[in-house]
Amino acid sequence: MVSSGGMYNTKFPTWEMATATSSQAYDGQLAYAYAKRGQVLLCERLAEAEKSVKYVTCHPGWTDTPGVTATYGDQKKYLQPMRSMYQGSEGISWLCMAPAAELESGAFYLDRKPRRKHLSGVFFTEGSFTKNEESETDQLMAKLQEWAETPGK
């Protein structure tokens, strides 16, 4: 599953905040970060539950796409060096073809290697600010199950 470095900014919030059904104002950048963090949590849980399948997430690196330009505008210069779309897709393509025995299920890949999922410590070390408690992930999974079983969704 293709996630993003955008998830490094936050942990997964309450369902209401993540789905913009709370009273807080909608923030597109946070909504993106919540979705990407949620993908990582989902794949971690799927990897635990189903050992015969390799569930992984990945970050294509900061890739020069229309979405990045629309979101960051002139500020995208701080994300340099940017990758071309081809460069960003290379690691994703590799994950699709890599032998399963070489993949670490539940891992977050960048440039063909598992990477940290949390960079909220001092000087981008492994921190805890963006880590969800197991009970928070349980709530996410329950809400996803509920949503999946709701007719018309």
PDB file of C-alpha atoms in Angstrom:
ATOM      1  CA  MET A   1       0.000   0.000   0.000  1.00  0.00           C
ATOM      2  CA  VAL A   2       1.425   3.377  -0.942  1.00  0.00           C
ATOM      3  CA  SER A   3       1.497   5.668   2.056  1.00  0.00           C
ATOM      4  CA  SER A   4       3.573   8.824   2.341  1.00  0.00           C
ATOM      5  CA  GLY A   5       6.069  10.713   4.425  1.00  0.00           C
ATOM      6  CA  GLY A   6       3.120  12.997   5.099  1.00  0.00           C
ATOM      7  CA  MET A   7       2.140  10.549   7.839  1.00  0.00           C
ATOM      8  CA  TYR A   8       5.245  11.512   9.827  1.00  0.00           C
ATOM      9  CA  ASN A   9       3.431  14.650  11.039  1.00  0.00           C
ATOM     10  CA  THR A  10       0.816  12.974  13.212  1.00  0.00           C
ATOM     11  CA  LYS A  11      -0.619   9.887  14.779  1.00  0.00           C
ATOM     12  CA  PHE A  12      -4.075   8.685  13.743  1.00  0.00           C
ATOM     13  CA  PRO A  13      -6.650  10.812  15.597  1.00  0.00           C
ATOM     14  CA  THR A  14     -10.181   9.969  16.640  1.00  0.00           C
ATOM     15  CA  TRP A  15     -12.406   8.574  13.904  1.00  0.00           C
ATOM     16  CA  GLU A  16     -14.505  11.737  13.927  1.00  0.00           C
ATOM     17  CA  MET A  17     -11.489  13.954  13.357  1.00  0.00           C
ATOM     18  CA  ALA A  18     -10.004  11.669  10.688  1.00  0.00           C
ATOM     19  CA  THR A  19     -13.283  11.482   8.776  1.00  0.00           C
ATOM     20  CA  ALA A  20     -14.070  15.209   9.161  1.00  0.00           C
ATOM     21  CA  THR A  21     -17.291  14.469  11.041  1.00  0.00           C
ATOM     22  CA  SER A  22     -16.235  16.378  14.167  1.00  0.00           C
ATOM     23  CA  SER A  23     -16.877  20.055  14.823  1.00  0.00           C
ATOM     24  CA  GLN A  24     -13.270  20.987  14.021  1.00  0.00           C
ATOM     25  CA  ALA A  25     -12.535  22.808  10.785  1.00  0.00           C
ATOM     26  CA  TYR A  26     -11.384  20.625   7.906  1.00  0.00           C
ATOM     27  CA  ASP A  27      -7.642  20.727   7.199  1.00  0.00           C
ATOM     28  CA  GLY A  28      -6.672  19.051   3.925  1.00  0.00           C
ATOM     29  CA  GLN A  29      -3.034  18.482   4.872  1.00  0.00           C
ATOM     30  CA  LEU A  30      -3.992  16.839   8.152  1.00  0.00           C
ATOM     31  CA  ALA A  31      -6.682  14.759   6.440  1.00  0.00           C
ATOM     32  CA  TYR A  32      -3.992  13.451   4.080  1.00  0.00           C
ATOM     33  CA  ALA A  33      -1.630  12.717   6.983  1.00  0.00           C
ATOM     34  CA  TYR A  34      -4.395  10.914   8.910  1.00  0.00           C
ATOM     35  CA  ALA A  35      -5.235   8.753   5.895  1.00  0.00           C
ATOM     36  CA  LYS A  36      -1.593   7.843   5.344  1.00  0.00           C
ATOM     37  CA  ARG A  37      -0.994   7.055   9.035  1.00  0.00           C
ATOM     38  CA  GLY A  38      -4.175   4.957   8.982  1.00  0.00           C
ATOM     39  CA  GLN A  39      -2.848   2.938   6.036  1.00  0.00           C
ATOM     40  CA  VAL A  40       0.297   2.095   7.992  1.00  0.00           C
ATOM     41  CA  LEU A  41      -1.723   1.021  11.046  1.00  0.00           C
ATOM     42  CA  LEU A  42      -4.056  -1.062   8.874  1.00  0.00           C
ATOM     43  CA  CYS A  43      -1.172  -2.907   7.215  1.00  0.00           C
ATOM     44  CA  GLU A  44       0.482  -3.565  10.574  1.00  0.00           C
ATOM     45  CA  ARG A  45      -2.722  -5.193  11.812  1.00  0.00           C
ATOM     46  CA  LEU A  46      -3.265  -7.168   8.622  1.00  0.00           C
ATOM     47  CA  ALA A  47       0.329  -8.420   8.819  1.00  0.00           C
ATOM     48  CA  GLU A  48      -0.311  -9.671  12.368  1.00  0.00           C
ATOM     49  CA  ALA A  49      -3.597 -11.335  11.451  1.00  0.00           C
ATOM     50  CA  GLU A  50      -2.637 -13.006   8.184  1.00  0.00           C
ATOM     51  CA  LYS A  51       0.900 -14.378   8.245  1.00  0.00           C
ATOM     52  CA  SER A  52       0.674 -16.011   4.807  1.00  0.00           C
ATOM     53  CA  VAL A  53       0.381 -12.625   3.046  1.00  0.00           C
ATOM     54  CA  LYS A  54       3.029  -9.889   3.079  1.00  0.00           C
ATOM     55  CA  TYR A  55       1.358  -6.593   3.934  1.00  0.00           C
ATOM     56  CA  VAL A  56       3.670  -3.611   3.498  1.00  0.00           C
ATOM     57  CA  THR A  57       3.407   0.138   3.156  1.00  0.00           C
ATOM     58  CA  CYS A  58       5.848   2.390   1.385  1.00  0.00           C
ATOM     59  CA  HIS A  59       6.902   5.975   0.896  1.00  0.00           C
ATOM     60  CA  PRO A  60       7.858   6.940  -2.662  1.00  0.00           C
ATOM     61  CA  GLY A  61      10.117   9.724  -1.399  1.00  0.00           C
ATOM     62  CA  TRP A  62       9.259  13.367  -1.941  1.00  0.00           C
ATOM     63  CA  THR A  63       8.100  13.196  -5.536  1.00  0.00           C
ATOM     64  CA  ASP A  64       7.403  16.181  -7.760  1.00  0.00           C
ATOM     65  CA  THR A  65       3.725  15.650  -8.500  1.00  0.00           C
ATOM     66  CA  PRO A  66       0.870  18.072  -9.204  1.00  0.00           C
ATOM     67  CA  GLY A  67      -0.466  17.289  -5.708  1.00  0.00           C
ATOM     68  CA  VAL A  68       2.776  18.338  -4.016  1.00  0.00           C
ATOM     69  CA  THR A  69       2.841  21.536  -6.073  1.00  0.00           C
ATOM     70  CA  ALA A  70      -0.799  22.318  -5.235  1.00  0.00           C
ATOM     71  CA  THR A  71      -0.255  21.643  -1.535  1.00  0.00           C
ATOM     72  CA  TYR A  72       3.132  23.239  -0.964  1.00  0.00           C
ATOM     73  CA  GLY A  73       3.455  25.783  -3.781  1.00  0.00           C
ATOM     74  CA  ASP A  74       6.705  27.745  -3.402  1.00  0.00           C
ATOM     75  CA  GLN A  75       7.380  25.988  -0.095  1.00  0.00           C
ATOM     76  CA  LYS A  76       8.112  22.695  -1.889  1.00  0.00           C
ATOM     77  CA  LYS A  77      11.683  23.970  -2.299  1.00  0.00           C
ATOM     78  CA  TYR A  78      12.178  22.806   1.300  1.00  0.00           C
ATOM     79  CA  LEU A  79      11.466  19.236   0.200  1.00  0.00           C
ATOM     80  CA  GLN A  80      14.405  19.204  -2.223  1.00  0.00           C
ATOM     81  CA  PRO A  81      15.771  17.150  -3.737  1.00  0.00           C
ATOM     82  CA  MET A  82      12.482  16.089  -5.273  1.00  0.00           C
ATOM     83  CA  ARG A  83      12.189  12.848  -7.194  1.00  0.00           C
ATOM     84  CA  SER A  84      10.708  12.493 -10.648  1.00  0.00           C
ATOM     85  CA  MET A  85       7.519  10.448 -10.864  1.00  0.00           C
ATOM     86  CA  TYR A  86       9.574   7.620 -12.363  1.00  0.00           C
ATOM     87  CA  GLN A  87      11.992   7.720  -9.422  1.00  0.00           C
ATOM     88  CA  GLY A  88       9.108   7.823  -6.966  1.00  0.00           C
ATOM     89  CA  SER A  89       7.441   4.816  -8.550  1.00  0.00           C
ATOM     90  CA  GLU A  90      10.577   2.670  -8.691  1.00  0.00           C
ATOM     91  CA  GLY A  91      10.395   1.468  -5.087  1.00  0.00           C
ATOM     92  CA  ILE A  92       6.677   0.793  -5.397  1.00  0.00           C
ATOM     93  CA  SER A  93       7.284  -1.311  -8.513  1.00  0.00           C
ATOM     94  CA  TRP A  94      10.101  -3.187  -6.775  1.00  0.00           C
ATOM     95  CA  LEU A  95       7.799  -4.072  -3.852  1.00  0.00           C
ATOM     96  CA  CYS A  96       5.270  -5.511  -6.296  1.00  0.00           C
ATOM     97  CA  MET A  97       7.883  -7.852  -7.782  1.00  0.00           C
ATOM     98  CA  ALA A  98      10.192  -8.611  -4.826  1.00  0.00           C
ATOM     99  CA  PRO A  99      10.209 -12.196  -3.581  1.00  0.00           C
ATOM    100  CA  ALA A 100       7.928 -12.446  -0.544  1.00  0.00           C
ATOM    101  CA  ALA A 101      10.726 -14.061   1.466  1.00  0.00           C
ATOM    102  CA  GLU A 102      12.709 -10.821   1.164  1.00  0.00           C
ATOM    103  CA  LEU A 103       9.915  -8.598   2.526  1.00  0.00           C
ATOM    104  CA  GLU A 104       9.205  -7.776   6.160  1.00  0.00           C
ATOM    105  CA  SER A 105       5.459  -7.924   6.639  1.00  0.00           C
ATOM    106  CA  GLY A 106       4.058  -4.844   8.372  1.00  0.00           C
ATOM    107  CA  ALA A 107       7.106  -2.749   7.464  1.00  0.00           C
ATOM    108  CA  PHE A 108       7.203   0.746   5.942  1.00  0.00           C
ATOM    109  CA  TYR A 109       9.541   0.793   2.925  1.00  0.00           C
ATOM    110  CA  LEU A 110      11.525   3.553   1.255  1.00  0.00           C
ATOM    111  CA  ASP A 111      14.204   2.848  -1.346  1.00  0.00           C
ATOM    112  CA  ARG A 112      13.783  -0.930  -1.021  1.00  0.00           C
ATOM    113  CA  LYS A 113      14.447  -0.977   2.732  1.00  0.00           C
ATOM    114  CA  PRO A 114      12.228  -0.950   5.820  1.00  0.00           C
ATOM    115  CA  ARG A 115      12.330   2.471   7.494  1.00  0.00           C
ATOM    116  CA  ARG A 116      11.190   4.030  10.737  1.00  0.00           C
ATOM    117  CA  LYS A 117       7.489   4.780  10.962  1.00  0.00           C
ATOM    118  CA  HIS A 118       7.919   7.558  13.509  1.00  0.00           C
ATOM    119  CA  LEU A 119      10.350  10.468  13.209  1.00  0.00           C
ATOM    120  CA  SER A 120       9.113  12.704  15.983  1.00  0.00           C
ATOM    121  CA  GLY A 121      12.109  12.624  18.300  1.00  0.00           C
ATOM    122  CA  VAL A 122      15.047  14.955  18.537  1.00  0.00           C
ATOM    123  CA  PHE A 123      16.783  15.361  15.145  1.00  0.00           C
ATOM    124  CA  PHE A 124      14.240  13.018  13.532  1.00  0.00           C
ATOM    125  CA  THR A 125      15.021  10.060  15.747  1.00  0.00           C
ATOM    126  CA  GLU A 126      12.393   7.468  16.658  1.00  0.00           C
ATOM    127  CA  GLY A 127       9.913   9.364  18.789  1.00  0.00           C
ATOM    128  CA  SER A 128       6.585   8.589  20.412  1.00  0.00           C
ATOM    129  CA  PHE A 129       4.468  11.642  19.505  1.00  0.00           C
ATOM    130  CA  THR A 130       3.102   9.948  16.378  1.00  0.00           C
ATOM    131  CA  LYS A 131       2.601   6.485  17.892  1.00  0.00           C
ATOM    132  CA  ASN A 132      -0.911   5.230  18.503  1.00  0.00           C
ATOM    133  CA  GLU A 133      -1.834   3.150  21.523  1.00  0.00           C
ATOM    134  CA  GLU A 134      -3.056  -0.351  20.754  1.00  0.00           C
ATOM    135  CA  SER A 135      -6.538   0.648  21.977  1.00  0.00           C
ATOM    136  CA  GLU A 136      -6.590   3.524  19.452  1.00  0.00           C
ATOM    137  CA  THR A 137      -5.719   1.133  16.641  1.00  0.00           C
ATOM    138  CA  ASP A 138      -8.410  -1.255  17.926  1.00  0.00           C
ATOM    139  CA  GLN A 139     -10.930   1.587  17.574  1.00  0.00           C
ATOM    140  CA  LEU A 140      -9.745   2.332  14.039  1.00  0.00           C
ATOM    141  CA  MET A 141     -10.116  -1.310  13.044  1.00  0.00           C
ATOM    142  CA  ALA A 142     -13.595  -1.529  14.590  1.00  0.00           C
ATOM    143  CA  LYS A 143     -14.706   1.607  12.732  1.00  0.00           C
ATOM    144  CA  LEU A 144     -13.308   0.298   9.445  1.00  0.00           C
ATOM    145  CA  GLN A 145     -15.179  -2.988   9.972  1.00  0.00           C
ATOM    146  CA  GLU A 146     -18.381  -1.119  10.836  1.00  0.00           C
ATOM    147  CA  TRP A 147     -18.032   1.102   7.782  1.00  0.00           C
ATOM    148  CA  ALA A 148     -17.331  -1.880   5.504  1.00  0.00           C
ATOM    149  CA  GLU A 149     -20.523  -3.593   6.687  1.00  0.00           C
ATOM    150  CA  THR A 150     -22.741  -0.523   6.264  1.00  0.00           C
ATOM    151  CA  PRO A 151     -24.935  -0.752   3.141  1.00  0.00           C
ATOM    152  CA  GLY A 152     -24.452   2.084   0.687  1.00  0.00           C
ATOM    153  CA  LYS A 153     -20.842   2.828   1.661  1.00  0.00           C
TER     154      LYS A 153
END
